[in-house]
Short mmCIF file of C-alpha atoms and ligand atoms in Angstrom, two decimals:
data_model
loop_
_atom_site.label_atom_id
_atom_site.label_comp_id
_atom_site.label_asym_id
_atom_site.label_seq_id
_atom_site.Cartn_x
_atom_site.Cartn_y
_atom_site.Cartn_z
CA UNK A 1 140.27 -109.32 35.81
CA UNK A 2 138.70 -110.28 39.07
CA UNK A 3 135.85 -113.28 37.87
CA UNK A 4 136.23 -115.90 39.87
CA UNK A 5 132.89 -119.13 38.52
CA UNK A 6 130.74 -119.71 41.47
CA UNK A 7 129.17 -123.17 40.66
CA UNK A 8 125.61 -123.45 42.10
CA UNK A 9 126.16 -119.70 43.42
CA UNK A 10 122.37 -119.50 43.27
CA UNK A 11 122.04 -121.24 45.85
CA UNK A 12 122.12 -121.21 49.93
CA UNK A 13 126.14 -120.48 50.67
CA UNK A 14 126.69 -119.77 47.35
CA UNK A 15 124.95 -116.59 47.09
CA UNK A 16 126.09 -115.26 49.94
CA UNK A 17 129.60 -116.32 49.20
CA UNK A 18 128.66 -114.03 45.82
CA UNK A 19 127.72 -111.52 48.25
CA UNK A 20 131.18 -111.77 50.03
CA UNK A 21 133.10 -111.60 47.04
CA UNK A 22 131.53 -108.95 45.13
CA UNK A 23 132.15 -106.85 48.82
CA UNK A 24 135.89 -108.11 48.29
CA UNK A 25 136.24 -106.67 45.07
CA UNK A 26 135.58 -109.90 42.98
CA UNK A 27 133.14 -110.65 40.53
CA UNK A 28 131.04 -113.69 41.20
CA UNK A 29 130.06 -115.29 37.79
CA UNK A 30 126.68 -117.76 39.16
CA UNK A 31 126.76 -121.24 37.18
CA UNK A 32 123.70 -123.17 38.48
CA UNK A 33 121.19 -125.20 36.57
CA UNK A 34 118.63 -123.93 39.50
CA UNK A 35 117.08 -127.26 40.27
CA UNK A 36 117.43 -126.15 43.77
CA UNK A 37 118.47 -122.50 43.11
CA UNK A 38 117.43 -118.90 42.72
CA UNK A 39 117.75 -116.98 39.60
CA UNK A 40 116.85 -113.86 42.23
CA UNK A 41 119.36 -114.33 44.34
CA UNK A 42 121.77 -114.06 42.27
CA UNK A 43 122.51 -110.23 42.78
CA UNK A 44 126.48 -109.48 42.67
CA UNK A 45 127.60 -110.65 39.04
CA UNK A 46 125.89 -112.29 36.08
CA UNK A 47 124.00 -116.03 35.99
CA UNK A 48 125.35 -118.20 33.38
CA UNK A 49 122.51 -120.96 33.77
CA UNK A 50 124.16 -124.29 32.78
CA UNK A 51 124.95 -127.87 34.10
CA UNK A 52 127.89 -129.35 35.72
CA UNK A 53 127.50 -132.19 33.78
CA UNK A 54 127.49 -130.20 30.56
CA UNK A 55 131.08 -130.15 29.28
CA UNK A 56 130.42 -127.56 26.06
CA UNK A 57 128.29 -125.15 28.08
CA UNK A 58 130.96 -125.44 30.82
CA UNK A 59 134.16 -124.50 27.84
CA UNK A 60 131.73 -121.73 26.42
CA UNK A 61 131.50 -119.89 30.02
CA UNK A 62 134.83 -120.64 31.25
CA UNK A 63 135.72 -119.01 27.58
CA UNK A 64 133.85 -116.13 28.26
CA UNK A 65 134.77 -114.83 31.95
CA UNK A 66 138.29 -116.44 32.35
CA UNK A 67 138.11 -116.87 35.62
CA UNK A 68 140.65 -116.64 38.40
CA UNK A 69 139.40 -119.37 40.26
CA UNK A 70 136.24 -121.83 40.93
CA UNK A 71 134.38 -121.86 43.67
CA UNK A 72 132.06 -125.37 43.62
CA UNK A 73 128.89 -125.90 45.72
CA UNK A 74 126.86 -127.43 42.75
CA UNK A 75 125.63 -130.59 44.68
CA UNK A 76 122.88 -132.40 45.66
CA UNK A 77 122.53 -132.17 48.96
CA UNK A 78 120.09 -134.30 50.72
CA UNK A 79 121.15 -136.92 53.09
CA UNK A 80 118.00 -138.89 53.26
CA UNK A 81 117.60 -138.58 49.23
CA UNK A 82 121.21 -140.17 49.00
CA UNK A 83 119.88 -143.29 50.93
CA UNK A 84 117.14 -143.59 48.77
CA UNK A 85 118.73 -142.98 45.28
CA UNK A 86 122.57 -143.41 45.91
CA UNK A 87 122.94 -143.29 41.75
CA UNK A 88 121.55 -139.64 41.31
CA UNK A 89 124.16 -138.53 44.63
CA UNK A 90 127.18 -139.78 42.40
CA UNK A 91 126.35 -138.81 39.15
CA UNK A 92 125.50 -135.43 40.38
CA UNK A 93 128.44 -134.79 43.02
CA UNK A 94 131.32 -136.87 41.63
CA UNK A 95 130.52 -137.27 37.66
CA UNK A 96 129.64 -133.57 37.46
CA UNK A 97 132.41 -132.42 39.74
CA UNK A 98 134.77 -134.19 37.68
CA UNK A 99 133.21 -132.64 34.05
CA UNK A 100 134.04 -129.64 36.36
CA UNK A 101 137.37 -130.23 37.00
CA UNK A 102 137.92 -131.37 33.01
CA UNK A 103 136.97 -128.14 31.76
CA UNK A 104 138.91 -125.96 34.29
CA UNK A 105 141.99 -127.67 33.76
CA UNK A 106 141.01 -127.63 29.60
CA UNK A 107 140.56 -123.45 30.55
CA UNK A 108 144.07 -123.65 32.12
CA UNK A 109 142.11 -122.97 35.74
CA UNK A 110 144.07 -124.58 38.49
CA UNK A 111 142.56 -123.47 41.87
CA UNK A 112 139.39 -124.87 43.59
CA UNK A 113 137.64 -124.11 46.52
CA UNK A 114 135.34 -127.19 47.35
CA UNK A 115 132.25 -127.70 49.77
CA UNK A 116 132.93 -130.44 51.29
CA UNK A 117 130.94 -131.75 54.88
CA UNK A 118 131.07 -132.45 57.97
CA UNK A 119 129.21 -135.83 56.77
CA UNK A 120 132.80 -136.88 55.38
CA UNK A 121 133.57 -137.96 58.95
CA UNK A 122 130.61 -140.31 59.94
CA UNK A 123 130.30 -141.44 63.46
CA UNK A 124 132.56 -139.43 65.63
CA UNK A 125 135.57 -141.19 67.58
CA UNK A 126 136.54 -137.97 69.20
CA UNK A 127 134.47 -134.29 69.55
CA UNK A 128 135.88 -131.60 68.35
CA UNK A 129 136.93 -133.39 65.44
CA UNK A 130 139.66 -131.66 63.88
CA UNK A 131 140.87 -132.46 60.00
CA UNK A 132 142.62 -135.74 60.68
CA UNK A 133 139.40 -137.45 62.14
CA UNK A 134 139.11 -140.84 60.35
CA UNK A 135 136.71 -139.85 57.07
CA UNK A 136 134.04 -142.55 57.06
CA UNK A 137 130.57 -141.54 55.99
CA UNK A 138 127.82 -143.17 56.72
CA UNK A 139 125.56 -142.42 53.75
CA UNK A 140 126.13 -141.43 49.85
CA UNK A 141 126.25 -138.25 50.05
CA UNK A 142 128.78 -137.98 52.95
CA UNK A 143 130.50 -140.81 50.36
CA UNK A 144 130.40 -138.46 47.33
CA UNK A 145 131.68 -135.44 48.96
CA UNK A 146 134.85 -137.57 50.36
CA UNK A 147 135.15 -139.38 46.56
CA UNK A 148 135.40 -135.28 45.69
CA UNK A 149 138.24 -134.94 48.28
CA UNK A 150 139.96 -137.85 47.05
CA UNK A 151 140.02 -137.02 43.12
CA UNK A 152 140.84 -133.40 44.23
CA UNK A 153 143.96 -134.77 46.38
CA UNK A 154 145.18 -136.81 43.55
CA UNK A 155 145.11 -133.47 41.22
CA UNK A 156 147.37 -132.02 43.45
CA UNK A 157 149.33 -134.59 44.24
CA UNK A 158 150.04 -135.48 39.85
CA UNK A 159 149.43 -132.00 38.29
CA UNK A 160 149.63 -129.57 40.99
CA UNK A 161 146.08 -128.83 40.53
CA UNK A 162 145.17 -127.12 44.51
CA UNK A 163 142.20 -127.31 46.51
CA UNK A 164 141.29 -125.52 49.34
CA UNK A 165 138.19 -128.39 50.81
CA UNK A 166 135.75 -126.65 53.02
CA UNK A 167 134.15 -128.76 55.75
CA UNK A 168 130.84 -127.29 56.15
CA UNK A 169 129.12 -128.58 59.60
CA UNK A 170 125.50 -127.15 59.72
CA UNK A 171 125.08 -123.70 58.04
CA UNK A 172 122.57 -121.63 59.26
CA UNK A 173 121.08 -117.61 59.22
CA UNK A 174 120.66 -115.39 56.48
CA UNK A 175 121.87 -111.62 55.18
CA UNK A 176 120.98 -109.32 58.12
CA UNK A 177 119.62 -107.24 55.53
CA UNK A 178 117.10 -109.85 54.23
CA UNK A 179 118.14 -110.13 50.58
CA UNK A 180 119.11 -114.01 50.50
CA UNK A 181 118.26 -116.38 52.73
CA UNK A 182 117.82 -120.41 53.61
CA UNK A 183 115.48 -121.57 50.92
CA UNK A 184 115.49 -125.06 49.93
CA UNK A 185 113.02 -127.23 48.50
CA UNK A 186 112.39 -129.54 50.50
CA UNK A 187 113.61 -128.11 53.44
CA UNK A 188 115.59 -131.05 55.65
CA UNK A 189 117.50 -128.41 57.79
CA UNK A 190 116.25 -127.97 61.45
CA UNK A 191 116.20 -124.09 61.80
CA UNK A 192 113.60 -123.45 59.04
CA UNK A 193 112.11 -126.45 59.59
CA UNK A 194 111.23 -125.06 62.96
CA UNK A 195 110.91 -120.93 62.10
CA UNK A 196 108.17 -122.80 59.68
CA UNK A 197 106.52 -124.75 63.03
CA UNK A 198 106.57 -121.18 64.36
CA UNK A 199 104.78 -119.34 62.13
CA UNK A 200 102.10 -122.40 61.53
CA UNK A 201 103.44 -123.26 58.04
CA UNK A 202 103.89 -127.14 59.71
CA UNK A 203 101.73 -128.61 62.56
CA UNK A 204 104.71 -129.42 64.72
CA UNK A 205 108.47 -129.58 65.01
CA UNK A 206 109.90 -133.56 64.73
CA UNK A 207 113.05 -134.05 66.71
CA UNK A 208 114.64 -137.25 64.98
CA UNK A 209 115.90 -139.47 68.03
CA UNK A 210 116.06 -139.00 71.55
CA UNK A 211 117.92 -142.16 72.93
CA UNK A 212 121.89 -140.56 71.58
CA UNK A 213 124.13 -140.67 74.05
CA UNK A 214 124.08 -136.38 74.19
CA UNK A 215 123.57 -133.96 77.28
CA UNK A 216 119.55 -134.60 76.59
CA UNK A 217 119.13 -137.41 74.06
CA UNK A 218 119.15 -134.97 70.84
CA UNK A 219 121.69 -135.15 68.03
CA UNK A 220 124.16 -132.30 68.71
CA UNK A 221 125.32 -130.37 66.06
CA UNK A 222 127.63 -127.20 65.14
CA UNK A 223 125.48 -124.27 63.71
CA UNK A 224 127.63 -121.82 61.84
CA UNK A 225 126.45 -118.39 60.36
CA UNK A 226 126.02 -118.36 56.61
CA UNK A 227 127.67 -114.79 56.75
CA UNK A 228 131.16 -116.31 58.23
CA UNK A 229 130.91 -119.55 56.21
CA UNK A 230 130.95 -116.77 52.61
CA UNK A 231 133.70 -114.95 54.37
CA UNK A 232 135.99 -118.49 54.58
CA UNK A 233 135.59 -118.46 50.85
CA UNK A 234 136.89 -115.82 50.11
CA UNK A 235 139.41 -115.88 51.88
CA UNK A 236 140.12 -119.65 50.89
CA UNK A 237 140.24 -118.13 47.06
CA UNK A 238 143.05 -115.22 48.20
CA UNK A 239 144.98 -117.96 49.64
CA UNK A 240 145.30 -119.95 46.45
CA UNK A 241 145.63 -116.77 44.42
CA UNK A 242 148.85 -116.01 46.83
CA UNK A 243 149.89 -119.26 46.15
CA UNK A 244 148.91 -121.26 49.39
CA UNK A 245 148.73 -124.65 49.43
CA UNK A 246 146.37 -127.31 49.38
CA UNK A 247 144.69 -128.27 52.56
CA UNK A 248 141.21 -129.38 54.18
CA UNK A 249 139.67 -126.78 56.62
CA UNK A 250 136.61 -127.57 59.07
CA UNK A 251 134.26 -124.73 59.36
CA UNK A 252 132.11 -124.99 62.76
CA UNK A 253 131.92 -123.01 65.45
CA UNK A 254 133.75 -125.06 68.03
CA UNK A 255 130.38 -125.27 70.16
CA UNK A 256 127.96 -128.04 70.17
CA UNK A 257 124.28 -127.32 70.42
CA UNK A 258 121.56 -130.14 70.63
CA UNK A 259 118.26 -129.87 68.96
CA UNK A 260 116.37 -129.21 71.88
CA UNK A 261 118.51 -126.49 73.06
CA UNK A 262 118.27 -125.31 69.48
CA UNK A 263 114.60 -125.22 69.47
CA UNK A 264 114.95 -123.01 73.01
CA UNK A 265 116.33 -120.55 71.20
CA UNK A 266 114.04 -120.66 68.76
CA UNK A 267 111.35 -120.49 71.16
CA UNK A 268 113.15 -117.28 72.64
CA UNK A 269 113.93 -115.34 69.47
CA UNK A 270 110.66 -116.10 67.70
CA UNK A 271 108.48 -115.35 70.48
CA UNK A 272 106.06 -117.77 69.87
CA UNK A 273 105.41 -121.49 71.23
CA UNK A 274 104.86 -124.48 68.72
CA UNK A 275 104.15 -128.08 69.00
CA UNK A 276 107.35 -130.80 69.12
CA UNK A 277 106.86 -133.83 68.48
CA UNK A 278 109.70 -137.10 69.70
CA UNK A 279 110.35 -139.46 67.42
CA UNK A 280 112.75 -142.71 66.22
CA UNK A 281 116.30 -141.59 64.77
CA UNK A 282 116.78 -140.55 60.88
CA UNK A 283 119.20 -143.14 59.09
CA UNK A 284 122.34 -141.79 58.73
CA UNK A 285 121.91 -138.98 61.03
CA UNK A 286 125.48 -139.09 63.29
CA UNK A 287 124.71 -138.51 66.89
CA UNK A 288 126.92 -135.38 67.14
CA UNK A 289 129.20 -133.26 64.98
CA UNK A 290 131.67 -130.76 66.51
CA UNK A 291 134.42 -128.83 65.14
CA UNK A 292 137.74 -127.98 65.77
CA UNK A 293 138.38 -125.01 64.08
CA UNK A 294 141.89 -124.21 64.74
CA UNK A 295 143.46 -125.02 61.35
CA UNK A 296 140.74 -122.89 59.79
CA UNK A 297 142.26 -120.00 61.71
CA UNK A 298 146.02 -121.11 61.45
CA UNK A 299 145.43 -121.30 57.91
CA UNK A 300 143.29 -118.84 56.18
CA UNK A 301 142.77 -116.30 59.69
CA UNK A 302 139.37 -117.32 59.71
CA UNK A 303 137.13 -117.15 63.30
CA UNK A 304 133.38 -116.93 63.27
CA UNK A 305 132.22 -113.81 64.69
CA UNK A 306 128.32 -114.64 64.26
CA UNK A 307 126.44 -116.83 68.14
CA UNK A 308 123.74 -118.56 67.52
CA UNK A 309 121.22 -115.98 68.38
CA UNK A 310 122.27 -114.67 65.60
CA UNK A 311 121.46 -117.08 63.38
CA UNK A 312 118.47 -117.33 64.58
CA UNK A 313 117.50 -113.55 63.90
CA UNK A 314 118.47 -113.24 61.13
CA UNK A 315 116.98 -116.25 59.82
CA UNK A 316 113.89 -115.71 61.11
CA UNK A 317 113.95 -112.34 59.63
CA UNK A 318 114.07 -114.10 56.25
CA UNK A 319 111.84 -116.73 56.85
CA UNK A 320 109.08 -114.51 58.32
CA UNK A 321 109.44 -111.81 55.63
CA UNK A 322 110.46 -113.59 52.54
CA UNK A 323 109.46 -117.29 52.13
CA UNK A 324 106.50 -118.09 50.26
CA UNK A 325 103.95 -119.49 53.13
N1 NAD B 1 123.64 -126.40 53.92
C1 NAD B 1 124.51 -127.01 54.72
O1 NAD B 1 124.37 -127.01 55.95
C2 NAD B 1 125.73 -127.70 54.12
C3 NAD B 1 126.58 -128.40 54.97
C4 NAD B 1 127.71 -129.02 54.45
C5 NAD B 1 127.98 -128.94 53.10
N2 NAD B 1 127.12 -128.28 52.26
C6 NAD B 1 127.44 -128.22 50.83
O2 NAD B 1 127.43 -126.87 50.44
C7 NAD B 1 127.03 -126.73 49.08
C8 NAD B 1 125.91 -125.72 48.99
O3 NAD B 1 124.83 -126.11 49.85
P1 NAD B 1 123.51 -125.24 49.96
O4 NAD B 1 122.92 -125.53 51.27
O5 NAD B 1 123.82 -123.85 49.54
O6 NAD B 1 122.61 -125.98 48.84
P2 NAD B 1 121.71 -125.36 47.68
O7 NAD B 1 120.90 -126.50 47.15
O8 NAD B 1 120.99 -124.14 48.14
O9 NAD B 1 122.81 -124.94 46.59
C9 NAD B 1 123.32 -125.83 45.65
C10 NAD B 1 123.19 -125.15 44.29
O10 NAD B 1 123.78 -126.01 43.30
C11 NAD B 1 122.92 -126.02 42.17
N3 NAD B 1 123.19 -127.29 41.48
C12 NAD B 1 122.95 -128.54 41.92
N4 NAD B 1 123.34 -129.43 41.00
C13 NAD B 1 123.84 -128.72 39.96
C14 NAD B 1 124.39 -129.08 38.69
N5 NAD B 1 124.49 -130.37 38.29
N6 NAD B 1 124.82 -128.11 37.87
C15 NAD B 1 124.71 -126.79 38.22
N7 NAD B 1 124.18 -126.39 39.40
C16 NAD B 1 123.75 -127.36 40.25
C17 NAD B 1 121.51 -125.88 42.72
O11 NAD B 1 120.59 -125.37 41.77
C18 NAD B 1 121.73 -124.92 43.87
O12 NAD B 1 121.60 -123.56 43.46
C19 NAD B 1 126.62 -128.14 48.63
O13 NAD B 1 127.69 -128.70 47.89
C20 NAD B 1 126.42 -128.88 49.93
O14 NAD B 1 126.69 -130.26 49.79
C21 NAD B 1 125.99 -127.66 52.74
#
């Protein structure tokens, strides 16, 4: 038996974390409700569609697959949203993580893998930041994700319940072979934001502040391939299935890129020129996010092996080919 539940697998990372697995020799059972997922993208294993809130439908599917392990990214996941309605952020992230975590323990399930953020550590004091950066969000949803961490440290700690927490900085780029890509409604995220400036989908590109104390003024943040975030899953499952233990693992790329030198690239891969357009700073936008990666690799021997022009090809590939106009 090789199911392991992939909770909102129809999704972004999930699906190509589906993709991984199913490469790996696993079976990726999708559990999404698909308010923000894709029942098409879910390609490597069968969609159970269902709520994390939903205890019975959550005992009837666990029931039926019996699965290894859990992988979670069932979230809501819009900063600006969580400012607006906190409530929703909670319910969603920690009440339906924890219905999760009921009904996997119920199924005699005792390994996580969690997708966690980047957001957990607020305003950096230090860049890289590596895992013991102070964790202080500084909106809900950063909040909910580190209430996630919390309940998921106190499992282990009581009931030996492990976790392996992801720390996501910004994912980014697609399959190279165009299958599954970045497609979320709305779209916050600055690379399809800006493919979608390119191809005249939006009248302009809006960089959000340009007054942080960075190399030119715009936030700077870690873009990591989609592709090398799925492969850290999997390998996060195979070290709980070997008995690893708990920990909390940053996945970025180690580099820093700011938004202008991100739209550059852009510029270059895309071929085309598009309007930008300067404006005040987002609320609870942090003025830069690094990681240090070097537990990730201690840990699980995980490296990215994807730049950032290849993110940006093969998201563009996507975008251009794929995304409804
Ligand atoms: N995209 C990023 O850059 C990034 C960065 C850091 C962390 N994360 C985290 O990674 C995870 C996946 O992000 P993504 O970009 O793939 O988002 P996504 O919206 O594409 O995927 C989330 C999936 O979860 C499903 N879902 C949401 N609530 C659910 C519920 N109550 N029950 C069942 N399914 C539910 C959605 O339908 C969707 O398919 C999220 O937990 C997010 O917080 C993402």
């Amino acid at each position: 038996m090789t199911n392991i539940l992939v909770a909102g697998g129809a999704g972004y990372i999930g699906s190509h974390t589906c993709l991984d697995l199913f490469g790996k020799g696993y079976t990726p059972v999708v559990f999404d409700n698909l308010s923000n997922g894709h029942a098409e993208f879910v390609k490597w294993g069968p969609l159970e569609v269902g709520d994390i809130r939903d205890r019975d439908r959550l005992d009837q599917v666990l029931a039926k697959y019996k699965p290894l392990a859990i992988i979670h990214f069932a979230a809501a996941i819009e900063v600006g949203e969580s400012m607006r309605n906190p409530g929703a952020y909670y319910e969603n992230n920690v009440a339906g993580t924890i219905t999760l975590l009921r009904a996997a323990q119920a199924a005699g399930i005792d390994k996580i893998v969690f997708s966690s953020t980047c957001a957990t550590y607020g305003i950096p004091t230090s860049i890289p930041m590596d895992e013991k950066h102070a964790q202080q969000p500084i909106n809900p949803y950063g909040r909910s994700k580190l209430m996630v961490e919390d309940i998921l440290r106190d499992l282990d700690r009581c009931q030996g319940f492990r976790s392996v927490i992801l720390r996501y900085f910004n994912a980014a780029g697609a399959d190279p072979e165009g299958r599954i890509g970045e497609w979320h409604t709305p779209e916050t995220h600055a690379i399809p934001i800006a493919l979608d400036a390119s191809l005249g989908r939006r009248p302009h590109f809006q960089v959000l502040g340009t007054d942080y104390e960075t190399r030119d003024g715009s936030c700077v943040r870690d873009f990591v391939h989609v592709l090398d975030l799925a492969d850290a899953h999997t390998r996060a499952v195979e070290h709980l299935l070997s008995q690893g233990s708990s920990c909390a693992l940053n996945l970025g790329t180690g580099t820093g890129t700011t938004v202008k030198e991100l739209l550059d690239v852009v510029r270059r891969v895309v071929g085309k020129d598009f309007e930008i357009k300067y404006g005040p700073r987002r609320e609870g936008d942090s003025p830069a996010l690094v990681a240090d990666n070097s537990l990730a690799l201690r840990t699980i021997g995980w490296s990215t092996r994807h730049d950032l022009n290849s993110i940006i090809e093969t998201a563009w590939r996507w975008h251009a080919n794929h995304l409804p106009a």
